[in-house]
Tab-separated table of N, CA and C in Angstrom:
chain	number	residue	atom	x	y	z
A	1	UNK	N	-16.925	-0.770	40.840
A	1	UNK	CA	-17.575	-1.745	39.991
A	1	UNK	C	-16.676	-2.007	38.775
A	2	UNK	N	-16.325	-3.652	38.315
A	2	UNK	CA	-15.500	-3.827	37.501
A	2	UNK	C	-16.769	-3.922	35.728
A	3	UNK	N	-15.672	-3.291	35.294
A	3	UNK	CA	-16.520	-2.702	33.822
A	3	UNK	C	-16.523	-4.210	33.066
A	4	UNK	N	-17.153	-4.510	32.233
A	4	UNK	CA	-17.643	-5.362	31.430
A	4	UNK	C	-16.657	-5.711	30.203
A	5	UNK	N	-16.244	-7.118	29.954
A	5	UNK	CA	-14.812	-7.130	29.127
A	5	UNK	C	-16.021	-7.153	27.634
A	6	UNK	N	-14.866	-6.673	26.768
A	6	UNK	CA	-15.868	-6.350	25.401
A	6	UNK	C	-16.268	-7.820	24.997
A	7	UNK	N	-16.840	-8.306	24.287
A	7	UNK	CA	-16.665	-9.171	23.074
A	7	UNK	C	-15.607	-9.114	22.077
A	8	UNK	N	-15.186	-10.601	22.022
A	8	UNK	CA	-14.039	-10.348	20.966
A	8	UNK	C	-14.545	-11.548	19.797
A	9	UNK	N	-14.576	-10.643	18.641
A	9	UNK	CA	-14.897	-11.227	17.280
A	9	UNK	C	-13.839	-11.497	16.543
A	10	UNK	N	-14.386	-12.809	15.808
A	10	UNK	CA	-13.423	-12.629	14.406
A	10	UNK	C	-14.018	-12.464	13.691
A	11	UNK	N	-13.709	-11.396	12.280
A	11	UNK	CA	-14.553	-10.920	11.489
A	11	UNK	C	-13.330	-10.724	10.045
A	12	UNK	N	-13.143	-12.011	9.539
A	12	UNK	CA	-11.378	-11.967	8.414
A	12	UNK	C	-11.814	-10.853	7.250
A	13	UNK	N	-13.153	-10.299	7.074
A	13	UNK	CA	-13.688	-9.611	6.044
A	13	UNK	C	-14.531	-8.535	6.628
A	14	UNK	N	-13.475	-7.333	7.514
A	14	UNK	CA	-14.438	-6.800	8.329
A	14	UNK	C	-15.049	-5.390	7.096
A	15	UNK	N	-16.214	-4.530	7.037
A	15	UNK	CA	-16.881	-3.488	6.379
A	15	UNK	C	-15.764	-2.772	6.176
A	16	UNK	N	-15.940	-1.879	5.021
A	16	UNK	CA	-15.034	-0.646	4.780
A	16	UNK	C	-14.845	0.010	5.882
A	17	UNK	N	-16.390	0.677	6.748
A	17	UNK	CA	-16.165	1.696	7.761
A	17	UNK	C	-15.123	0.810	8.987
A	18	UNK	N	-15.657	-0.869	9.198
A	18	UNK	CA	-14.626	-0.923	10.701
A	18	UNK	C	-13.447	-1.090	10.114
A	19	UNK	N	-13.079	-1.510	8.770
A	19	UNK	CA	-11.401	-1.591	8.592
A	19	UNK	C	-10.911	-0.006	9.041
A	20	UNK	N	-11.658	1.015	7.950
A	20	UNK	CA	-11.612	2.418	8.538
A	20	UNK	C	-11.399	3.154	9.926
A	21	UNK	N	-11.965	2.715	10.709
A	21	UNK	CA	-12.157	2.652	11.935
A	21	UNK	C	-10.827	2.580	12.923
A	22	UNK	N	-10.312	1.382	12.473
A	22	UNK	CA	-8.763	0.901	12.971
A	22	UNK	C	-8.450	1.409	12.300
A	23	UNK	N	-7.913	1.271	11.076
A	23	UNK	CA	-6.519	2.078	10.493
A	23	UNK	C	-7.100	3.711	11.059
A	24	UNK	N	-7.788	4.359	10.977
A	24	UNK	CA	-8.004	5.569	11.729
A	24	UNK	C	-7.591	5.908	12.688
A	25	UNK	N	-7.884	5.487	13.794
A	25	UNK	CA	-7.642	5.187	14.846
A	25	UNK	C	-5.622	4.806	15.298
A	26	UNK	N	-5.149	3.843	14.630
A	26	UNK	CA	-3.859	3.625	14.720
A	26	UNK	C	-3.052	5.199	13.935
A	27	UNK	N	-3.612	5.403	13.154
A	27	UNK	CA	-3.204	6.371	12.651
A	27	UNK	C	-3.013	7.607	13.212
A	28	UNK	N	-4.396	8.009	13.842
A	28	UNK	CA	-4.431	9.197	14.740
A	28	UNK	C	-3.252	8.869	16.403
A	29	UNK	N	-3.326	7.898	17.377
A	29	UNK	CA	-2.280	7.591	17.979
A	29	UNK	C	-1.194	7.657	17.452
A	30	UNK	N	-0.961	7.083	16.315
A	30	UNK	CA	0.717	6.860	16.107
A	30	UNK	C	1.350	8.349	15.337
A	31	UNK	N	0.410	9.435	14.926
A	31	UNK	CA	0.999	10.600	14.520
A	31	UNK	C	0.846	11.503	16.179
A	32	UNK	N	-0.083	11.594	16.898
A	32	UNK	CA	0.103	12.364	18.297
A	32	UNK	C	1.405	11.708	19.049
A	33	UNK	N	1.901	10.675	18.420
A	33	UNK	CA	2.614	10.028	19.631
A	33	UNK	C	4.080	10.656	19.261
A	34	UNK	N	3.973	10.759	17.456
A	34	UNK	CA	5.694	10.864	16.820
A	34	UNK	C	5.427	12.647	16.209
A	35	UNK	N	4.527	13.014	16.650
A	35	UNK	CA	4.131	14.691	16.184
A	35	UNK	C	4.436	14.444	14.385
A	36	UNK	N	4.712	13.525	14.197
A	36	UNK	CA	4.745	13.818	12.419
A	36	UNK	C	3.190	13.413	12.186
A	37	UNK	N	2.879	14.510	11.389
A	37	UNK	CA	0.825	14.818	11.105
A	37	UNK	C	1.075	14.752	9.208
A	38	UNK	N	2.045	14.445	8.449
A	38	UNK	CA	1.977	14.839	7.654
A	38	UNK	C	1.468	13.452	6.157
A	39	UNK	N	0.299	12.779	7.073
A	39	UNK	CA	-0.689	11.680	6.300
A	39	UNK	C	-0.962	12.098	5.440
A	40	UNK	N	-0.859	11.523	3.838
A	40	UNK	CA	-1.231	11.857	2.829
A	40	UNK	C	-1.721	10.300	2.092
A	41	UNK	N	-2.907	10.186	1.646
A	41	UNK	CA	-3.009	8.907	0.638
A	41	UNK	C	-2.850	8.915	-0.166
A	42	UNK	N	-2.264	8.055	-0.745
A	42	UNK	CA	-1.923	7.902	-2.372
A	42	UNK	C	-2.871	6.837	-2.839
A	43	UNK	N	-2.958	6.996	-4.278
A	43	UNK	CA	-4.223	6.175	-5.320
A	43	UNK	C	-4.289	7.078	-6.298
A	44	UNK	N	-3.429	6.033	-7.142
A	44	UNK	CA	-3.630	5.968	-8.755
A	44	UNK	C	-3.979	4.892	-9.348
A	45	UNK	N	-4.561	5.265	-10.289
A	45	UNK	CA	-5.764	3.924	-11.200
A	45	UNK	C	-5.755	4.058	-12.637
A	46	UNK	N	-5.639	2.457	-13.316
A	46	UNK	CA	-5.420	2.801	-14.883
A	46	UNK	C	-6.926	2.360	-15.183
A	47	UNK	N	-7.510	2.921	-15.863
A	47	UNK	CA	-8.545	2.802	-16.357
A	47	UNK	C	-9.198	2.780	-18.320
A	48	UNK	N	-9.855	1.983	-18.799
A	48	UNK	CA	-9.488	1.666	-20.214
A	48	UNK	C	-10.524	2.666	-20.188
A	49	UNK	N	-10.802	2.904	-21.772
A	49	UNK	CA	-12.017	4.139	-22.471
A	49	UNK	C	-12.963	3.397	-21.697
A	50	UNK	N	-13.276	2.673	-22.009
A	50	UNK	CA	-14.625	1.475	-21.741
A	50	UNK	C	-15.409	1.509	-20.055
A	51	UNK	N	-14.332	1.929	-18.952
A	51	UNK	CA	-14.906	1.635	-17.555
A	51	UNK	C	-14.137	0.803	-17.200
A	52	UNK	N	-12.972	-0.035	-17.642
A	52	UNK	CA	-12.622	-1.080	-17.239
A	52	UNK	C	-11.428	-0.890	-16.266
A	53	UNK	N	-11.434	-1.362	-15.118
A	53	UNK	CA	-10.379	-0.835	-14.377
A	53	UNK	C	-8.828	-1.693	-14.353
A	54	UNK	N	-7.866	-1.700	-14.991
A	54	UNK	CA	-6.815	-2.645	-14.926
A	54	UNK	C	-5.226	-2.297	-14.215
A	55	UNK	N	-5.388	-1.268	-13.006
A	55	UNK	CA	-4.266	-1.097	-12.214
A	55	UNK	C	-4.498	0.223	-11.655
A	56	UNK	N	-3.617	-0.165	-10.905
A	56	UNK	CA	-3.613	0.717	-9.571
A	56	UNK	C	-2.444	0.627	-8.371
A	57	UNK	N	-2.027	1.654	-7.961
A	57	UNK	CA	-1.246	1.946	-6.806
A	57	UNK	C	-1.935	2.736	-5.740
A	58	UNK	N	-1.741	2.028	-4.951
A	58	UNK	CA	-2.028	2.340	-3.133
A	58	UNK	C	-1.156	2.613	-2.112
A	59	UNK	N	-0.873	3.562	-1.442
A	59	UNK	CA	-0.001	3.440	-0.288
A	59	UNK	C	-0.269	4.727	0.213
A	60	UNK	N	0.551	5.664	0.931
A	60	UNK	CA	0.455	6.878	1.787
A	60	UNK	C	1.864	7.245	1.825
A	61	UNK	N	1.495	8.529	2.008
A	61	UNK	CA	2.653	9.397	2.156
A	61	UNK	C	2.518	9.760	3.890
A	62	UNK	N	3.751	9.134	4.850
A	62	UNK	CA	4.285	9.957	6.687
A	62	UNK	C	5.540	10.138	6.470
A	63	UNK	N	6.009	11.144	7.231
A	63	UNK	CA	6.899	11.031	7.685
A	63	UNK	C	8.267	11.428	6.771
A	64	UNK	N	8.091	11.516	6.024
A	64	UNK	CA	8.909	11.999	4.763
A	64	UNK	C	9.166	10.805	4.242
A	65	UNK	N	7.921	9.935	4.127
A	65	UNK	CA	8.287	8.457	3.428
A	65	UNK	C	7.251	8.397	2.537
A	66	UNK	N	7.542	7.750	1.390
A	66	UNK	CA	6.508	6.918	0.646
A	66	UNK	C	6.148	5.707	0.702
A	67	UNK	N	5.030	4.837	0.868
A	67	UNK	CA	5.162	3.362	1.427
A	67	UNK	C	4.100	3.023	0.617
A	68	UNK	N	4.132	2.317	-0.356
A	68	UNK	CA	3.766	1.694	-1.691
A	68	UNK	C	2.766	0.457	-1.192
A	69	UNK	N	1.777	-0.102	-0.788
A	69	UNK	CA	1.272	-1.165	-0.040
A	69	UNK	C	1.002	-1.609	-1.351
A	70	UNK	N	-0.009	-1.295	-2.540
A	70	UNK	CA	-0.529	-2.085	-3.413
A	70	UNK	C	0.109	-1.640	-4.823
A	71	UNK	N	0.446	-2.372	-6.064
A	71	UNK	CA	0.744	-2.051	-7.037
A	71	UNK	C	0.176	-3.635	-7.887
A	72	UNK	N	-0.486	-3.061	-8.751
A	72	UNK	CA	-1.310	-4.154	-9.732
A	72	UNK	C	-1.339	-3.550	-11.012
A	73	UNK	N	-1.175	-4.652	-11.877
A	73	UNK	CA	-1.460	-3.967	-12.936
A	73	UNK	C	-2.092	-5.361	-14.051
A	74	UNK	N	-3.036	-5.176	-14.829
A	74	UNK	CA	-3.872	-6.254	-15.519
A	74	UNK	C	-2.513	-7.554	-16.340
A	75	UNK	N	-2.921	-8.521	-16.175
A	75	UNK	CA	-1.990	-8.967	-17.417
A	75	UNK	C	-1.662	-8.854	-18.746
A	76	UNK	N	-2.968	-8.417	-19.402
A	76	UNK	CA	-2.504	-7.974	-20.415
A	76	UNK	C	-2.144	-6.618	-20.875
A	77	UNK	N	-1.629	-5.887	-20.066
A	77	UNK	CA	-1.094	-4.868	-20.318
A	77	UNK	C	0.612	-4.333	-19.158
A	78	UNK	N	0.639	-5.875	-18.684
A	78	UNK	CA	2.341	-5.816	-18.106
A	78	UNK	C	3.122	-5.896	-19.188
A	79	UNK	N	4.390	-5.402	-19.096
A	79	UNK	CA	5.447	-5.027	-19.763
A	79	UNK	C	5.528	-3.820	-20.500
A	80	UNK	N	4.267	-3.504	-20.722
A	80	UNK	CA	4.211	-1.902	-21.545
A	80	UNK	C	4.598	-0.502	-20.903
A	81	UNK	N	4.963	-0.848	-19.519
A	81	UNK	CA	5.585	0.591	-19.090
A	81	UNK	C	3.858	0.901	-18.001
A	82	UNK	N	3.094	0.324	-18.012
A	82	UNK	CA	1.871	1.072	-17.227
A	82	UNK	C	2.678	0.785	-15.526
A	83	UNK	N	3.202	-0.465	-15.208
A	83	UNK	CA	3.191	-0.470	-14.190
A	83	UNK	C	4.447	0.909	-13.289
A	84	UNK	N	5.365	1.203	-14.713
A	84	UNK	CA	6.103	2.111	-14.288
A	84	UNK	C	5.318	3.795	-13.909
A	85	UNK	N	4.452	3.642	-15.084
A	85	UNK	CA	3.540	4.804	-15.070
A	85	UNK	C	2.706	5.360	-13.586
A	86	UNK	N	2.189	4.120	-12.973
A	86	UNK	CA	1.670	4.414	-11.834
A	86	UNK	C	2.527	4.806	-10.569
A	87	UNK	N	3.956	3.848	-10.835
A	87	UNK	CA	5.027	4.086	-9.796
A	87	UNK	C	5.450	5.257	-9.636
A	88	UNK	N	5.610	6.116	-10.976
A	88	UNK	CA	6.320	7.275	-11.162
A	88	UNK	C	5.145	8.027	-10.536
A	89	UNK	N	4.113	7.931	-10.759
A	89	UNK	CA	2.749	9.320	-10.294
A	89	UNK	C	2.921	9.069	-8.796
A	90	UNK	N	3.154	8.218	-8.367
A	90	UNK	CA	2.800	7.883	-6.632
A	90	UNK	C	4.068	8.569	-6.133
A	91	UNK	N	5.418	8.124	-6.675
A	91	UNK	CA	6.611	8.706	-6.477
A	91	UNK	C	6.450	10.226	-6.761
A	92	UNK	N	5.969	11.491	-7.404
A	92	UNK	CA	6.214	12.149	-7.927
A	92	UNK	C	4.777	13.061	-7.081
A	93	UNK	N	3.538	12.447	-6.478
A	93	UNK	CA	2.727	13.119	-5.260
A	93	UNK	C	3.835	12.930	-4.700
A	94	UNK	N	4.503	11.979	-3.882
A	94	UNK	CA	4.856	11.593	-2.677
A	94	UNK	C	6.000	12.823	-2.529
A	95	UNK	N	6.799	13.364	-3.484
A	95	UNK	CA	8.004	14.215	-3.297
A	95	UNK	C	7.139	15.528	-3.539
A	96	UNK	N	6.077	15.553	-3.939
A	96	UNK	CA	5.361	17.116	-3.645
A	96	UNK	C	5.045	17.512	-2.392
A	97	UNK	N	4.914	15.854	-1.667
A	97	UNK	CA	4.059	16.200	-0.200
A	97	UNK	C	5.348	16.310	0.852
A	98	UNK	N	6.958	16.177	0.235
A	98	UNK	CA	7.875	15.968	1.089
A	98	UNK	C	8.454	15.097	1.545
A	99	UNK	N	8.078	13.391	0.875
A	99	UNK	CA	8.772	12.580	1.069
A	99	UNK	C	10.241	12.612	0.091
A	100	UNK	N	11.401	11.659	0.745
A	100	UNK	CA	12.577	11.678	0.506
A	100	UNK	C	12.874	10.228	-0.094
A	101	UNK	N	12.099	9.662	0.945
A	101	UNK	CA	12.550	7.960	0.522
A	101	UNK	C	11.044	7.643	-0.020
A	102	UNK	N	11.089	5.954	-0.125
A	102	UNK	CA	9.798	5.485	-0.061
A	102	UNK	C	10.312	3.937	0.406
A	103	UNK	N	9.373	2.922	0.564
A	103	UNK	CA	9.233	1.456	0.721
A	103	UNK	C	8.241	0.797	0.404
A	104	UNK	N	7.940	-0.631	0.113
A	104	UNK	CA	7.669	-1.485	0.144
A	104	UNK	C	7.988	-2.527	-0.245
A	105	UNK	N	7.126	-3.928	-0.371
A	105	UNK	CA	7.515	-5.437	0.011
A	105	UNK	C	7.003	-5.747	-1.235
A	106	UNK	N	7.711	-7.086	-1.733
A	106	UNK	CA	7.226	-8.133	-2.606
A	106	UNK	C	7.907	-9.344	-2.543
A	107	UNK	N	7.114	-9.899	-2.856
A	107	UNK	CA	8.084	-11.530	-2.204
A	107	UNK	C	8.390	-12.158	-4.121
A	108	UNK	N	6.917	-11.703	-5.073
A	108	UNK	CA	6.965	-11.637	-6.738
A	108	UNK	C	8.632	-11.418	-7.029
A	109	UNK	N	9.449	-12.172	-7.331
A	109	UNK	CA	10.477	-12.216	-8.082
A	109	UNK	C	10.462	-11.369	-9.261
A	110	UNK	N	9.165	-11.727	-10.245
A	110	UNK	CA	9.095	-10.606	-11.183
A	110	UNK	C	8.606	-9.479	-10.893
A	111	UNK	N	7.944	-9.014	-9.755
A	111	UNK	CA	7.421	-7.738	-9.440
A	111	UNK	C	9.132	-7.156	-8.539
A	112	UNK	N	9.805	-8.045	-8.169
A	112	UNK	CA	11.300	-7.623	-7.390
A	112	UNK	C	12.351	-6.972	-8.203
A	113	UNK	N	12.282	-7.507	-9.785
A	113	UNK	CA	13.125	-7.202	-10.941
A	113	UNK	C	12.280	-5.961	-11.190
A	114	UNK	N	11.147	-5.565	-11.557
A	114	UNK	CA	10.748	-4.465	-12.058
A	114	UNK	C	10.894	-3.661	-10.959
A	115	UNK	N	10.858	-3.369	-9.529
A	115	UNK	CA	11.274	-2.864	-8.438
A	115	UNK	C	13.009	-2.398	-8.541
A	116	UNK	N	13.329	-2.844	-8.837
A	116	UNK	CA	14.858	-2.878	-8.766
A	116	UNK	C	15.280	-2.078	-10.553
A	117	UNK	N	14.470	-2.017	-11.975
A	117	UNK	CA	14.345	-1.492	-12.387
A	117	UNK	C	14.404	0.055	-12.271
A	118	UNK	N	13.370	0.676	-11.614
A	118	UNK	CA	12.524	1.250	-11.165
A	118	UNK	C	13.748	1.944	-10.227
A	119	UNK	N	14.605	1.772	-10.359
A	119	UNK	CA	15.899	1.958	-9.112
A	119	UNK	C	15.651	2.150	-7.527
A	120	UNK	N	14.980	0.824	-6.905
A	120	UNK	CA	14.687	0.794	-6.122
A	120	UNK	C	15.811	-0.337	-5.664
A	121	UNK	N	15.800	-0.233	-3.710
A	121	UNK	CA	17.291	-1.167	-3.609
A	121	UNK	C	16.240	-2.291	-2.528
A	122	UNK	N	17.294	-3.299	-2.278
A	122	UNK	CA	16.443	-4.559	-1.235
A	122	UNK	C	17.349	-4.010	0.037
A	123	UNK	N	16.248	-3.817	1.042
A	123	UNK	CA	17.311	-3.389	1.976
A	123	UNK	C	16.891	-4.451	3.359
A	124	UNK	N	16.499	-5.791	2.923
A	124	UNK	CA	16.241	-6.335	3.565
A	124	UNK	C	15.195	-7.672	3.326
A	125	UNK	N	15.634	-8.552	3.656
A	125	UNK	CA	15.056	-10.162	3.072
A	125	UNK	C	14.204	-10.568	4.492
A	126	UNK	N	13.090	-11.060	4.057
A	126	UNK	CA	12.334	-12.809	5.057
A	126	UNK	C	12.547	-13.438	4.466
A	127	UNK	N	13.423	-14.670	5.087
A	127	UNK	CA	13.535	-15.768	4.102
A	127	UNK	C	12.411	-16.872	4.366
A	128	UNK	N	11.728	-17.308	3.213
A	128	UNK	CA	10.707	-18.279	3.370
A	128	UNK	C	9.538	-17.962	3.997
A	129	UNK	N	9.589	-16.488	3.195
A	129	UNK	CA	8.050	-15.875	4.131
A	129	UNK	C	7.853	-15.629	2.302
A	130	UNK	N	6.215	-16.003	2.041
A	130	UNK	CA	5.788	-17.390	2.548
A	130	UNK	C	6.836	-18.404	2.066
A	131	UNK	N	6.226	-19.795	2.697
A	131	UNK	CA	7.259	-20.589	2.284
A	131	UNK	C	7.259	-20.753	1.068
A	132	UNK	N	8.761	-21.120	0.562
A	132	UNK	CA	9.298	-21.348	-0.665
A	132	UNK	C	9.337	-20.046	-1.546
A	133	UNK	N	9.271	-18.524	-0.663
A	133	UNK	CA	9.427	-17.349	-0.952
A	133	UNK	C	10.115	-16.803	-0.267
A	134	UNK	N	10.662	-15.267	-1.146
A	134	UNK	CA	11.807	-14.606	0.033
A	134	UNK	C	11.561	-12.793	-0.372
């Protein structure tokens, strides 16, 4: 007896738990597959006296890598060194847990200069992703 094909949804704003779900899931395959188990999340957050939340870094520590996915920081408090502040804490778990390198993307010209600050190198361009970006 042929089994029943699933339903396929689009859902562009899926719940915490099913985003969870997949990245879980890809996660658990892709460390049984490369035996490196050594997942760590990163999240740091600037937060004012008040409750107010104005930055944050996101990414994970595999593999002896650091991979930086989110870095924000409020406007009125860019240029003061916060956005370095969060880079350095994510960088500085990430070499406790055994990473060597790290990565990530920005297409931000000014988020590319403070990257490159930060003594980080470009080790690789999309050109015109998005368009009229690189």
């Amino acid at each position: 007896m042929m089994m029943d094909e699933p339903e396929l949804l689009f859902e562009p704003f899926p719940s915490d738990d099913l985003r969870r779900f997949i990245e879980d899931n890809v996660a658990t395959f892709t460390m049984a597959m490369t035996g490196a188990l050594d997942y760590q999340p990163v999240g740091y957050f600037l937060r004012q006296e008040r409750g107010e939340w104005v930055g944050g870094c996101l990414g994970y520590v595999w593999a002896n890598y650091l991979h930086v996915q989110w870095l924000w920081v409020a406007a009125s408090l860019r240029g003061r060194g916060q956005g370095a502040r969060l880079l350095r804490a994510a960088e500085t778990m990430a070499v406790e847990n055994g990473a060597a390198k790290a990565t990530l993307d920005t297409f931000n010209l000014v988020a590319k200069a403070f990257y490159l600050r930060q003594g980080s190198e470009v080790f690789g361009t999309l050109t015109d992703y998005p368009p009229g970006y690189s």
